[in-house]
Amino acid sequence: MNEINPEITKTKIEDLGYSDFFESNRKKLKLHSFPVARIVVEYRGAYKVKNMSGEYLAKITGKQMFNALSREDYPAVGDWVVISEADRERAVIHGVLPRRTIIKRKYSGRNETQIIATNIDVAFIIESVDRDYNLNRFERYFAIANAGGIKPVIILNKIDLISKEELDSKLTQIKERFNKVDFIFTSTITDEGLEKLRTYITKGKTYCFLGSSGVGKSSLINKLLGQNIIKTEDVSLRTGRGKHATTNREMYFLENGGIVIDNPGMREVGMTDTSVGIDSLFDEITILAKKCRYADCTHIHEPGCEVLSALESGNLDAGKYSNYISLKKEAEYYEMTKQEKREKDRKFGKFIKNAKEELKRHGY
Ligand SMILES: Nc1nc2c(ncn2[C@@H]2O[C@H](COP(=O)(O)OP(=O)(O)O)[C@@H](O)[C@H]2O)c(=O)[nH]1
Ligand SMILES: [Mg+2]
Ligand SMILES: [Zn+2]
């Protein structure tokens, strides 16, 4: 085997998004004898992982090791995992390193969450100016991003479809409602805004594209890649296959060193454990709420409620208020399973302990 210059190795793995955060956890968990790799695609029951040595098709093995207690314990796109190489094309995943950030959502109708992506720096929340445009939807995605500790940035796409006047009015609405969030207006037809989007993306950082299907996520990423690598809606329709039949959640590496993740079909956004996210998102309401007569005011019917009086006097936007209430309700519902979660965490700790013993037995 060739000697690898540690300096070069270090810069290379950082290009994939690796950092001291992951390295110190790898050491802490005594997993430093394993190579690390990043999950770049998630298939049904398998993953594509990438590191300095190349790409591998990887599977989880060892019942004991990956006796996952919930979907959240499984690797997701963006994760750093420890692997062992089976051969030049295949690898075995032994464990997931602790996540720095996470984007997750609730399954519709089920009390379970789905991890969309992990170890993300910025979430681009995309809507298109046509049928998809909805300010409340932005707010829902912000809650998801904020809850995961991720900075959201608005992308409004397909601006070629509307007049300058319509665009100006949307710009005013967005500025008024989300004065603290950055936004970019784009078109993959006229290339407007693409330069601004590019300057947002820096080397070694990971960006997740979120939004309903059809808004142009894949088209935008193709533009960033400089070639049509990802199938967009039209193309897959022409092949006669289902719209999302061939798309997986996948990570792409840009020439400027940025790392982007495309997401297939996001039909709806649900809430996860976002109570913290909601509060930071609606600071305006939180500040008012501090002055409510009752500390446990729900801001729905209580006398002496500052939120309601601001709403009546017109100082608080009605759309913002109703969105706040519905988000809060969803989050509260989700909170009910906290106890269950604690139990799960306890079991997970035990599972890690067993896994380590197993590793030792196998001479790692
Ligand atoms: N007019 C217009 N159409 C676009 C733009 N960006 C994407 N589209 C079209 O919108 C459709 C959906 O795009 P796609 O990238 O597959 O959306 P995704 O589902 O979010 O990945 C395709 O037909 C694209 O050609 C744009 O900026 N302007
Ligand atoms: Mg797509
Ligand atoms: Zn109140």
mmCIF file of C-alpha atoms and ligand atoms in Angstrom:
data_model
loop_
_atom_site.group_PDB
_atom_site.id
_atom_site.type_symbol
_atom_site.label_atom_id
_atom_site.label_comp_id
_atom_site.label_asym_id
_atom_site.label_seq_id
_atom_site.Cartn_x
_atom_site.Cartn_y
_atom_site.Cartn_z
ATOM 1 C CA MET A 1 0.000 0.000 0.000
ATOM 2 C CA ASN A 2 1.195 3.502 -0.740
ATOM 3 C CA GLU A 3 2.067 5.796 2.082
ATOM 4 C CA ILE A 4 -0.514 8.539 2.238
ATOM 5 C CA ASN A 5 0.698 11.962 3.152
ATOM 6 C CA PRO A 6 -1.355 12.779 6.252
ATOM 7 C CA GLU A 7 -1.549 16.456 5.292
ATOM 8 C CA ILE A 8 -3.086 15.670 1.914
ATOM 9 C CA THR A 9 -5.401 13.094 3.424
ATOM 10 C CA LYS A 10 -6.596 15.648 5.910
ATOM 11 C CA THR A 11 -7.500 18.274 3.335
ATOM 12 C CA LYS A 12 -9.225 15.732 1.173
ATOM 13 C CA ILE A 13 -11.519 14.364 3.806
ATOM 14 C CA GLU A 14 -12.370 17.914 4.846
ATOM 15 C CA ASP A 15 -13.466 18.529 1.281
ATOM 16 C CA LEU A 16 -16.176 15.955 1.938
ATOM 17 C CA GLY A 17 -17.305 17.935 4.964
ATOM 18 C CA TYR A 18 -15.302 16.168 7.661
ATOM 19 C CA SER A 19 -14.266 18.266 10.643
ATOM 20 C CA ASP A 20 -12.801 18.135 14.152
ATOM 21 C CA PHE A 21 -16.279 17.600 15.496
ATOM 22 C CA PHE A 22 -16.503 14.183 13.871
ATOM 23 C CA GLU A 23 -12.867 13.301 14.457
ATOM 24 C CA SER A 24 -13.036 13.976 18.181
ATOM 25 C CA ASN A 25 -16.177 11.857 18.452
ATOM 26 C CA ARG A 26 -14.533 9.067 16.516
ATOM 27 C CA LYS A 27 -11.712 9.081 19.054
ATOM 28 C CA LYS A 28 -14.051 9.404 21.991
ATOM 29 C CA LEU A 29 -16.006 6.376 20.812
ATOM 30 C CA LYS A 30 -12.733 4.483 20.280
ATOM 31 C CA LEU A 31 -13.522 3.981 16.625
ATOM 32 C CA HIS A 32 -10.262 5.425 15.302
ATOM 33 C CA SER A 33 -9.147 2.082 13.896
ATOM 34 C CA PHE A 34 -11.955 2.258 11.324
ATOM 35 C CA PRO A 35 -11.917 4.321 8.161
ATOM 36 C CA VAL A 36 -14.641 6.949 8.006
ATOM 37 C CA ALA A 37 -16.840 7.615 5.003
ATOM 38 C CA ARG A 38 -19.790 9.832 4.233
ATOM 39 C CA ILE A 39 -23.190 8.568 3.166
ATOM 40 C CA VAL A 40 -23.830 10.083 -0.268
ATOM 41 C CA VAL A 41 -26.866 8.106 -1.465
ATOM 42 C CA GLU A 42 -29.513 6.149 0.327
ATOM 43 C CA TYR A 43 -31.066 3.191 -1.492
ATOM 44 C CA ARG A 44 -33.515 0.680 -0.211
ATOM 45 C CA GLY A 45 -31.478 -1.296 2.277
ATOM 46 C CA ALA A 46 -28.096 -0.050 1.099
ATOM 47 C CA TYR A 47 -26.003 3.088 0.846
ATOM 48 C CA LYS A 48 -23.354 4.591 -1.308
ATOM 49 C CA VAL A 49 -20.537 5.898 0.871
ATOM 50 C CA LYS A 50 -17.540 7.990 -0.120
ATOM 51 C CA ASN A 51 -14.148 8.709 1.328
ATOM 52 C CA MET A 52 -10.633 9.455 0.083
ATOM 53 C CA SER A 53 -10.249 5.903 -1.242
ATOM 54 C CA GLY A 54 -13.344 6.106 -3.403
ATOM 55 C CA GLU A 55 -16.966 5.079 -3.347
ATOM 56 C CA TYR A 56 -18.459 1.889 -1.981
ATOM 57 C CA LEU A 57 -21.806 0.219 -1.940
ATOM 58 C CA ALA A 58 -22.304 -0.282 1.751
ATOM 59 C CA LYS A 59 -24.587 -2.262 3.943
ATOM 60 C CA ILE A 60 -25.211 -2.439 7.609
ATOM 61 C CA THR A 61 -24.349 -5.780 9.093
ATOM 62 C CA GLY A 62 -24.144 -7.424 12.429
ATOM 63 C CA LYS A 63 -27.536 -7.714 14.044
ATOM 64 C CA GLN A 64 -26.037 -6.910 17.377
ATOM 65 C CA MET A 65 -24.275 -3.849 16.069
ATOM 66 C CA PHE A 66 -27.112 -2.354 14.174
ATOM 67 C CA ASN A 67 -29.968 -3.436 16.228
ATOM 68 C CA ALA A 68 -31.477 -0.067 15.420
ATOM 69 C CA LEU A 69 -34.246 0.963 17.718
ATOM 70 C CA SER A 70 -35.824 3.495 15.435
ATOM 71 C CA ARG A 71 -35.396 4.900 11.979
ATOM 72 C CA GLU A 72 -33.283 7.644 13.459
ATOM 73 C CA ASP A 73 -30.584 5.164 14.389
ATOM 74 C CA TYR A 74 -30.046 4.213 10.763
ATOM 75 C CA PRO A 75 -27.572 6.081 8.626
ATOM 76 C CA ALA A 76 -28.951 8.912 6.493
ATOM 77 C CA VAL A 77 -27.512 10.968 3.664
ATOM 78 C CA GLY A 78 -24.916 13.308 5.148
ATOM 79 C CA ASP A 79 -23.899 11.003 7.960
ATOM 80 C CA TRP A 80 -20.321 10.145 8.744
ATOM 81 C CA VAL A 81 -20.043 6.423 9.328
ATOM 82 C CA VAL A 82 -17.242 4.072 10.291
ATOM 83 C CA ILE A 83 -16.770 1.294 7.778
ATOM 84 C CA SER A 84 -14.609 -1.639 6.884
ATOM 85 C CA GLU A 85 -13.836 -2.409 3.278
ATOM 86 C CA ALA A 86 -15.078 -5.764 2.042
ATOM 87 C CA ASP A 87 -13.442 -5.254 -1.335
ATOM 88 C CA ARG A 88 -12.764 -2.313 -3.622
ATOM 89 C CA GLU A 89 -16.435 -1.738 -4.271
ATOM 90 C CA ARG A 90 -18.180 -2.866 -1.156
ATOM 91 C CA ALA A 91 -18.039 -1.941 2.488
ATOM 92 C CA VAL A 92 -19.706 -2.703 5.750
ATOM 93 C CA ILE A 93 -21.066 0.082 7.935
ATOM 94 C CA HIS A 94 -20.280 -0.394 11.613
ATOM 95 C CA GLY A 95 -21.715 2.722 13.139
ATOM 96 C CA VAL A 96 -22.820 6.313 12.703
ATOM 97 C CA LEU A 97 -20.785 9.125 14.212
ATOM 98 C CA PRO A 98 -22.794 11.630 16.260
ATOM 99 C CA ARG A 99 -24.562 14.147 14.056
ATOM 100 C CA ARG A 100 -23.716 17.818 14.123
ATOM 101 C CA THR A 101 -27.080 18.898 12.710
ATOM 102 C CA ILE A 102 -30.149 17.093 11.462
ATOM 103 C CA ILE A 103 -33.162 17.743 9.247
ATOM 104 C CA LYS A 104 -36.111 15.561 10.066
ATOM 105 C CA ARG A 105 -39.834 15.539 9.622
ATOM 106 C CA LYS A 106 -42.777 13.665 10.943
ATOM 107 C CA TYR A 107 -44.340 10.973 8.819
ATOM 108 C CA SER A 108 -47.846 11.859 7.872
ATOM 109 C CA GLY A 109 -50.243 10.018 10.152
ATOM 110 C CA ARG A 110 -47.586 8.044 11.955
ATOM 111 C CA ASN A 111 -45.813 8.779 15.145
ATOM 112 C CA GLU A 112 -42.394 8.359 13.639
ATOM 113 C CA THR A 113 -39.876 10.719 12.132
ATOM 114 C CA GLN A 114 -37.924 10.498 8.955
ATOM 115 C CA ILE A 115 -34.438 11.847 8.706
ATOM 116 C CA ILE A 116 -34.058 13.842 5.542
ATOM 117 C CA ALA A 117 -30.369 14.640 5.854
ATOM 118 C CA THR A 118 -27.717 15.215 8.470
ATOM 119 C CA ASN A 119 -24.640 17.349 9.049
ATOM 120 C CA ILE A 120 -26.069 20.192 7.008
ATOM 121 C CA ASP A 121 -24.815 23.772 7.198
ATOM 122 C CA VAL A 122 -27.503 25.579 5.236
ATOM 123 C CA ALA A 123 -31.015 24.571 4.168
ATOM 124 C CA PHE A 124 -32.152 26.153 0.935
ATOM 125 C CA ILE A 125 -35.937 26.313 1.119
ATOM 126 C CA ILE A 126 -37.230 26.433 -2.439
ATOM 127 C CA GLU A 127 -40.608 27.539 -3.711
ATOM 128 C CA SER A 128 -41.568 28.454 -7.231
ATOM 129 C CA VAL A 129 -43.532 31.575 -8.102
ATOM 130 C CA ASP A 130 -46.317 29.656 -9.818
ATOM 131 C CA ARG A 131 -48.668 27.216 -8.082
ATOM 132 C CA ASP A 132 -46.351 26.501 -5.198
ATOM 133 C CA TYR A 133 -45.910 29.985 -3.708
ATOM 134 C CA ASN A 134 -47.057 30.091 -0.083
ATOM 135 C CA LEU A 135 -45.512 32.049 2.771
ATOM 136 C CA ASN A 136 -46.770 29.682 5.472
ATOM 137 C CA ARG A 137 -44.967 26.819 3.829
ATOM 138 C CA PHE A 138 -41.705 28.739 4.126
ATOM 139 C CA GLU A 139 -42.429 29.123 7.807
ATOM 140 C CA ARG A 140 -42.951 25.374 8.246
ATOM 141 C CA TYR A 141 -39.631 24.622 6.625
ATOM 142 C CA PHE A 142 -37.925 27.262 8.780
ATOM 143 C CA ALA A 143 -39.244 25.492 11.862
ATOM 144 C CA ILE A 144 -37.696 22.254 10.654
ATOM 145 C CA ALA A 145 -34.373 23.949 9.899
ATOM 146 C CA ASN A 146 -34.299 25.915 13.147
ATOM 147 C CA ALA A 147 -35.108 22.843 15.217
ATOM 148 C CA GLY A 148 -32.111 21.113 13.655
ATOM 149 C CA GLY A 149 -29.774 24.029 14.252
ATOM 150 C CA ILE A 150 -29.537 24.819 10.556
ATOM 151 C CA LYS A 151 -29.613 28.201 8.878
ATOM 152 C CA PRO A 152 -32.465 28.498 6.368
ATOM 153 C CA VAL A 153 -32.172 30.528 3.171
ATOM 154 C CA ILE A 154 -35.139 31.227 0.887
ATOM 155 C CA ILE A 155 -34.926 30.495 -2.826
ATOM 156 C CA LEU A 156 -37.801 31.701 -4.957
ATOM 157 C CA ASN A 157 -37.455 29.964 -8.327
ATOM 158 C CA LYS A 158 -39.015 30.289 -11.800
ATOM 159 C CA ILE A 159 -39.101 34.069 -11.636
ATOM 160 C CA ASP A 160 -39.088 34.053 -15.440
ATOM 161 C CA LEU A 161 -42.786 33.175 -15.196
ATOM 162 C CA ILE A 162 -43.923 36.455 -13.648
ATOM 163 C CA SER A 163 -43.726 40.143 -14.428
ATOM 164 C CA LYS A 164 -41.367 42.588 -12.776
ATOM 165 C CA GLU A 165 -44.322 44.059 -10.872
ATOM 166 C CA GLU A 166 -45.447 40.700 -9.516
ATOM 167 C CA LEU A 167 -41.890 39.927 -8.536
ATOM 168 C CA ASP A 168 -41.548 43.234 -6.690
ATOM 169 C CA SER A 169 -44.696 42.590 -4.734
ATOM 170 C CA LYS A 170 -43.471 39.120 -3.721
ATOM 171 C CA LEU A 171 -40.159 40.627 -2.717
ATOM 172 C CA THR A 172 -41.973 43.095 -0.446
ATOM 173 C CA GLN A 173 -44.075 40.328 1.113
ATOM 174 C CA ILE A 174 -41.057 38.151 1.814
ATOM 175 C CA LYS A 175 -39.041 41.027 3.260
ATOM 176 C CA GLU A 176 -41.906 42.037 5.510
ATOM 177 C CA ARG A 177 -42.669 38.591 6.811
ATOM 178 C CA PHE A 178 -39.163 37.155 7.084
ATOM 179 C CA ASN A 179 -36.942 40.120 7.730
ATOM 180 C CA LYS A 180 -34.122 38.042 9.180
ATOM 181 C CA VAL A 181 -33.889 35.349 6.497
ATOM 182 C CA ASP A 182 -31.692 35.701 3.414
ATOM 183 C CA PHE A 183 -33.376 35.149 0.081
ATOM 184 C CA ILE A 184 -32.353 34.540 -3.514
ATOM 185 C CA PHE A 185 -34.604 34.892 -6.555
ATOM 186 C CA THR A 186 -33.688 32.497 -9.346
ATOM 187 C CA SER A 187 -34.569 31.191 -12.768
ATOM 188 C CA THR A 188 -32.949 28.213 -14.428
ATOM 189 C CA ILE A 189 -34.318 29.520 -17.729
ATOM 190 C CA THR A 190 -32.768 32.997 -17.671
ATOM 191 C CA ASP A 191 -30.005 32.064 -15.167
ATOM 192 C CA GLU A 192 -30.979 35.027 -13.037
ATOM 193 C CA GLY A 193 -29.833 34.705 -9.442
ATOM 194 C CA LEU A 194 -27.603 31.730 -10.115
ATOM 195 C CA GLU A 195 -24.436 33.751 -9.533
ATOM 196 C CA LYS A 196 -25.787 34.906 -6.185
ATOM 197 C CA LEU A 197 -26.660 31.301 -5.323
ATOM 198 C CA ARG A 198 -23.132 30.209 -6.211
ATOM 199 C CA THR A 199 -21.552 32.805 -3.964
ATOM 200 C CA TYR A 200 -23.565 31.370 -1.073
ATOM 201 C CA ILE A 201 -21.910 28.029 -1.426
ATOM 202 C CA THR A 202 -18.496 27.567 0.119
ATOM 203 C CA LYS A 203 -15.978 24.773 0.072
ATOM 204 C CA GLY A 204 -16.492 21.858 2.441
ATOM 205 C CA LYS A 205 -19.918 23.057 3.585
ATOM 206 C CA THR A 206 -23.097 21.042 3.015
ATOM 207 C CA TYR A 207 -26.321 22.486 1.603
ATOM 208 C CA CYS A 208 -29.658 20.736 1.540
ATOM 209 C CA PHE A 209 -32.300 21.629 -1.047
ATOM 210 C CA LEU A 210 -35.804 21.380 0.393
ATOM 211 C CA GLY A 211 -39.162 22.074 -1.196
ATOM 212 C CA SER A 212 -42.191 20.531 -2.852
ATOM 213 C CA SER A 213 -41.628 18.458 -5.936
ATOM 214 C CA GLY A 214 -41.667 20.426 -9.146
ATOM 215 C CA VAL A 215 -40.253 23.663 -7.747
ATOM 216 C CA GLY A 216 -36.937 23.156 -9.522
ATOM 217 C CA LYS A 217 -34.555 21.740 -6.926
ATOM 218 C CA SER A 218 -32.906 19.307 -9.325
ATOM 219 C CA SER A 219 -32.802 21.912 -12.111
ATOM 220 C CA LEU A 220 -30.989 24.329 -9.796
ATOM 221 C CA ILE A 221 -28.470 21.696 -8.729
ATOM 222 C CA ASN A 222 -27.862 20.758 -12.368
ATOM 223 C CA LYS A 223 -27.078 24.423 -13.016
ATOM 224 C CA LEU A 224 -24.621 24.444 -10.125
ATOM 225 C CA LEU A 225 -23.030 21.260 -11.433
ATOM 226 C CA GLY A 226 -22.772 22.816 -14.857
ATOM 227 C CA GLN A 227 -24.348 19.758 -16.489
ATOM 228 C CA ASN A 228 -27.612 17.878 -16.430
ATOM 229 C CA ILE A 229 -26.689 15.052 -14.123
ATOM 230 C CA ILE A 230 -29.979 14.800 -12.276
ATOM 231 C CA LYS A 231 -33.166 13.915 -14.049
ATOM 232 C CA THR A 232 -35.742 16.644 -13.760
ATOM 233 C CA GLU A 233 -39.469 16.192 -13.823
ATOM 234 C CA ASP A 234 -39.910 16.509 -17.578
ATOM 235 C CA VAL A 235 -37.225 14.033 -18.468
ATOM 236 C CA SER A 236 -38.497 11.305 -16.206
ATOM 237 C CA LEU A 237 -42.024 11.910 -17.465
ATOM 238 C CA ARG A 238 -40.869 11.414 -21.028
ATOM 239 C CA THR A 239 -39.390 8.026 -20.188
ATOM 240 C CA GLY A 240 -42.862 7.053 -19.088
ATOM 241 C CA ARG A 241 -41.743 6.120 -15.618
ATOM 242 C CA GLY A 242 -43.163 7.511 -12.433
ATOM 243 C CA LYS A 243 -41.997 10.989 -11.614
ATOM 244 C CA HIS A 244 -39.695 9.977 -8.828
ATOM 245 C CA ALA A 245 -39.090 6.374 -9.778
ATOM 246 C CA THR A 246 -35.395 6.860 -10.373
ATOM 247 C CA THR A 247 -34.517 9.568 -7.920
ATOM 248 C CA ASN A 248 -32.838 8.956 -4.622
ATOM 249 C CA ARG A 249 -31.797 11.372 -1.985
ATOM 250 C CA GLU A 250 -28.315 12.115 -3.154
ATOM 251 C CA MET A 251 -25.283 14.226 -2.408
ATOM 252 C CA TYR A 252 -23.373 16.041 -5.155
ATOM 253 C CA PHE A 253 -19.945 17.633 -5.103
ATOM 254 C CA LEU A 254 -19.563 20.956 -6.872
ATOM 255 C CA GLU A 255 -16.441 22.195 -8.573
ATOM 256 C CA ASN A 256 -16.084 25.050 -6.090
ATOM 257 C CA GLY A 257 -15.944 22.515 -3.254
ATOM 258 C CA GLY A 258 -19.519 22.950 -2.055
ATOM 259 C CA ILE A 259 -21.577 19.872 -1.220
ATOM 260 C CA VAL A 260 -25.283 19.817 -2.099
ATOM 261 C CA ILE A 261 -28.069 17.365 -1.360
ATOM 262 C CA ASP A 262 -31.083 16.940 -3.624
ATOM 263 C CA ASN A 263 -34.343 15.661 -2.217
ATOM 264 C CA PRO A 264 -36.927 13.743 -4.183
ATOM 265 C CA GLY A 265 -40.661 14.302 -3.723
ATOM 266 C CA MET A 266 -41.369 16.150 -0.544
ATOM 267 C CA ARG A 267 -45.142 16.081 -0.605
ATOM 268 C CA GLU A 268 -45.757 17.746 2.686
ATOM 269 C CA VAL A 269 -43.828 18.985 5.616
ATOM 270 C CA GLY A 270 -44.739 17.789 9.052
ATOM 271 C CA MET A 271 -43.425 18.798 12.385
ATOM 272 C CA THR A 272 -40.964 17.057 14.602
ATOM 273 C CA ASP A 273 -39.736 18.132 17.991
ATOM 274 C CA THR A 274 -39.626 21.753 16.998
ATOM 275 C CA SER A 275 -40.722 23.689 20.063
ATOM 276 C CA VAL A 276 -37.341 25.409 20.235
ATOM 277 C CA GLY A 277 -37.418 26.085 16.520
ATOM 278 C CA ILE A 278 -40.841 27.621 16.730
ATOM 279 C CA ASP A 279 -39.887 29.989 19.494
ATOM 280 C CA SER A 280 -36.810 31.336 17.799
ATOM 281 C CA LEU A 281 -38.766 31.653 14.587
ATOM 282 C CA PHE A 282 -41.541 33.680 16.075
ATOM 283 C CA ASP A 283 -39.495 35.912 18.398
ATOM 284 C CA GLU A 284 -42.020 38.623 17.876
ATOM 285 C CA ILE A 285 -44.758 36.519 19.464
ATOM 286 C CA THR A 286 -42.450 35.193 22.151
ATOM 287 C CA ILE A 287 -41.619 38.743 23.234
ATOM 288 C CA LEU A 288 -45.297 39.656 23.443
ATOM 289 C CA ALA A 289 -46.054 36.443 25.318
ATOM 290 C CA LYS A 290 -43.713 37.445 28.133
ATOM 291 C CA LYS A 291 -46.177 40.197 29.019
ATOM 292 C CA CYS A 292 -49.275 37.978 29.091
ATOM 293 C CA ARG A 293 -51.118 37.939 32.427
ATOM 294 C CA TYR A 294 -50.731 34.191 32.863
ATOM 295 C CA ALA A 295 -47.386 32.486 32.524
ATOM 296 C CA ASP A 296 -48.966 29.458 30.873
ATOM 297 C CA CYS A 297 -51.080 31.535 28.482
ATOM 298 C CA THR A 298 -51.898 29.677 25.275
ATOM 299 C CA HIS A 299 -52.679 32.965 23.479
ATOM 300 C CA ILE A 300 -55.994 31.599 22.256
ATOM 301 C CA HIS A 301 -58.669 32.766 24.703
ATOM 302 C CA GLU A 302 -57.059 34.052 27.919
ATOM 303 C CA PRO A 303 -57.860 37.474 29.362
ATOM 304 C CA GLY A 304 -54.868 39.797 29.560
ATOM 305 C CA CYS A 305 -53.169 38.124 26.601
ATOM 306 C CA GLU A 306 -50.708 40.491 24.931
ATOM 307 C CA VAL A 307 -50.548 38.377 21.794
ATOM 308 C CA LEU A 308 -54.298 38.596 21.253
ATOM 309 C CA SER A 309 -54.368 42.328 21.914
ATOM 310 C CA ALA A 310 -51.531 42.883 19.411
ATOM 311 C CA LEU A 311 -53.520 40.826 16.944
ATOM 312 C CA GLU A 312 -56.634 42.934 17.502
ATOM 313 C CA SER A 313 -54.785 46.221 17.197
ATOM 314 C CA GLY A 314 -53.187 45.010 13.972
ATOM 315 C CA ASN A 315 -49.664 45.109 15.381
ATOM 316 C CA LEU A 316 -49.340 41.388 14.803
ATOM 317 C CA ASP A 317 -49.814 39.827 11.378
ATOM 318 C CA ALA A 318 -52.862 37.527 11.385
ATOM 319 C CA GLY A 319 -51.245 34.954 9.065
ATOM 320 C CA LYS A 320 -48.236 34.761 11.301
ATOM 321 C CA TYR A 321 -50.425 34.296 14.357
ATOM 322 C CA SER A 322 -52.497 31.457 12.922
ATOM 323 C CA ASN A 323 -49.406 29.734 11.655
ATOM 324 C CA TYR A 324 -47.838 30.062 15.080
ATOM 325 C CA ILE A 325 -50.848 28.473 16.754
ATOM 326 C CA SER A 326 -51.006 25.538 14.359
ATOM 327 C CA LEU A 327 -47.280 24.882 14.548
ATOM 328 C CA LYS A 328 -47.435 25.014 18.307
ATOM 329 C CA LYS A 329 -50.272 22.492 18.362
ATOM 330 C CA GLU A 330 -48.410 20.083 16.152
ATOM 331 C CA ALA A 331 -45.295 20.409 18.258
ATOM 332 C CA GLU A 332 -47.242 19.866 21.477
ATOM 333 C CA TYR A 333 -48.728 16.722 20.078
ATOM 334 C CA TYR A 334 -45.296 15.506 19.290
ATOM 335 C CA GLU A 335 -44.036 16.345 22.745
ATOM 336 C CA MET A 336 -46.316 13.692 24.192
ATOM 337 C CA THR A 337 -43.894 11.004 23.152
ATOM 338 C CA LYS A 338 -40.963 12.545 25.037
ATOM 339 C CA GLN A 339 -41.135 9.854 27.719
ATOM 340 C CA GLU A 340 -40.978 7.221 25.035
ATOM 341 C CA LYS A 341 -37.964 8.927 23.555
ATOM 342 C CA ARG A 342 -36.131 8.952 26.869
ATOM 343 C CA GLU A 343 -36.668 5.225 27.153
ATOM 344 C CA LYS A 344 -35.311 4.796 23.661
ATOM 345 C CA ASP A 345 -32.198 6.829 24.486
ATOM 346 C CA ARG A 346 -31.528 4.621 27.466
ATOM 347 C CA LYS A 347 -31.788 1.513 25.312
ATOM 348 C CA PHE A 348 -29.571 3.094 22.712
ATOM 349 C CA GLY A 349 -26.847 3.691 25.287
ATOM 350 C CA LYS A 350 -26.965 0.028 26.159
ATOM 351 C CA PHE A 351 -26.850 -0.883 22.508
ATOM 352 C CA ILE A 352 -23.701 1.187 21.950
ATOM 353 C CA LYS A 353 -22.081 -0.514 24.914
ATOM 354 C CA ASN A 354 -22.903 -3.946 23.511
ATOM 355 C CA ALA A 355 -21.665 -2.929 20.097
ATOM 356 C CA LYS A 356 -18.327 -1.890 21.507
ATOM 357 C CA GLU A 357 -17.925 -5.176 23.312
ATOM 358 C CA GLU A 358 -18.759 -6.953 20.101
ATOM 359 C CA LEU A 359 -16.074 -4.958 18.304
ATOM 360 C CA LYS A 360 -13.516 -5.887 20.933
ATOM 361 C CA ARG A 361 -14.357 -9.541 20.549
ATOM 362 C CA HIS A 362 -13.626 -9.187 16.863
ATOM 363 C CA GLY A 363 -10.254 -7.690 17.582
ATOM 364 C CA TYR A 364 -10.916 -4.024 16.754
HETATM 365 N N1 LIG B 1 -40.113 28.292 -16.090
HETATM 366 C C1 LIG B 1 -39.227 27.666 -15.325
HETATM 367 N N2 LIG B 1 -39.289 26.314 -15.179
HETATM 368 C C2 LIG B 1 -38.377 25.708 -14.389
HETATM 369 C C3 LIG B 1 -37.384 26.441 -13.701
HETATM 370 N N3 LIG B 1 -36.646 25.570 -12.970
HETATM 371 C C4 LIG B 1 -37.171 24.340 -13.214
HETATM 372 N N4 LIG B 1 -38.215 24.418 -14.057
HETATM 373 C C5 LIG B 1 -39.054 23.302 -14.547
HETATM 374 O O1 LIG B 1 -39.841 22.816 -13.479
HETATM 375 C C6 LIG B 1 -40.014 21.396 -13.589
HETATM 376 C C7 LIG B 1 -39.587 20.709 -12.316
HETATM 377 O O2 LIG B 1 -38.207 20.875 -12.137
HETATM 378 P P1 LIG B 1 -37.351 19.877 -11.239
HETATM 379 O O3 LIG B 1 -35.954 20.413 -11.203
HETATM 380 O O4 LIG B 1 -37.520 18.468 -11.659
HETATM 381 O O5 LIG B 1 -38.050 20.096 -9.819
HETATM 382 P P2 LIG B 1 -37.806 19.299 -8.446
HETATM 383 O O6 LIG B 1 -38.904 18.302 -8.343
HETATM 384 O O7 LIG B 1 -37.916 20.341 -7.378
HETATM 385 O O8 LIG B 1 -36.454 18.680 -8.501
HETATM 386 C C8 LIG B 1 -39.210 20.977 -14.812
HETATM 387 O O9 LIG B 1 -40.079 20.869 -15.884
HETATM 388 C C9 LIG B 1 -38.232 22.119 -14.998
HETATM 389 O O10 LIG B 1 -37.841 22.266 -16.358
HETATM 390 C C10 LIG B 1 -37.333 27.877 -13.873
HETATM 391 O O11 LIG B 1 -36.510 28.594 -13.314
HETATM 392 N N5 LIG B 1 -38.290 28.410 -14.701
HETATM 393 MG MG MG B 2 -35.971 16.653 -8.329
HETATM 394 ZN ZN ZN B 3 -51.098 35.186 25.763
#
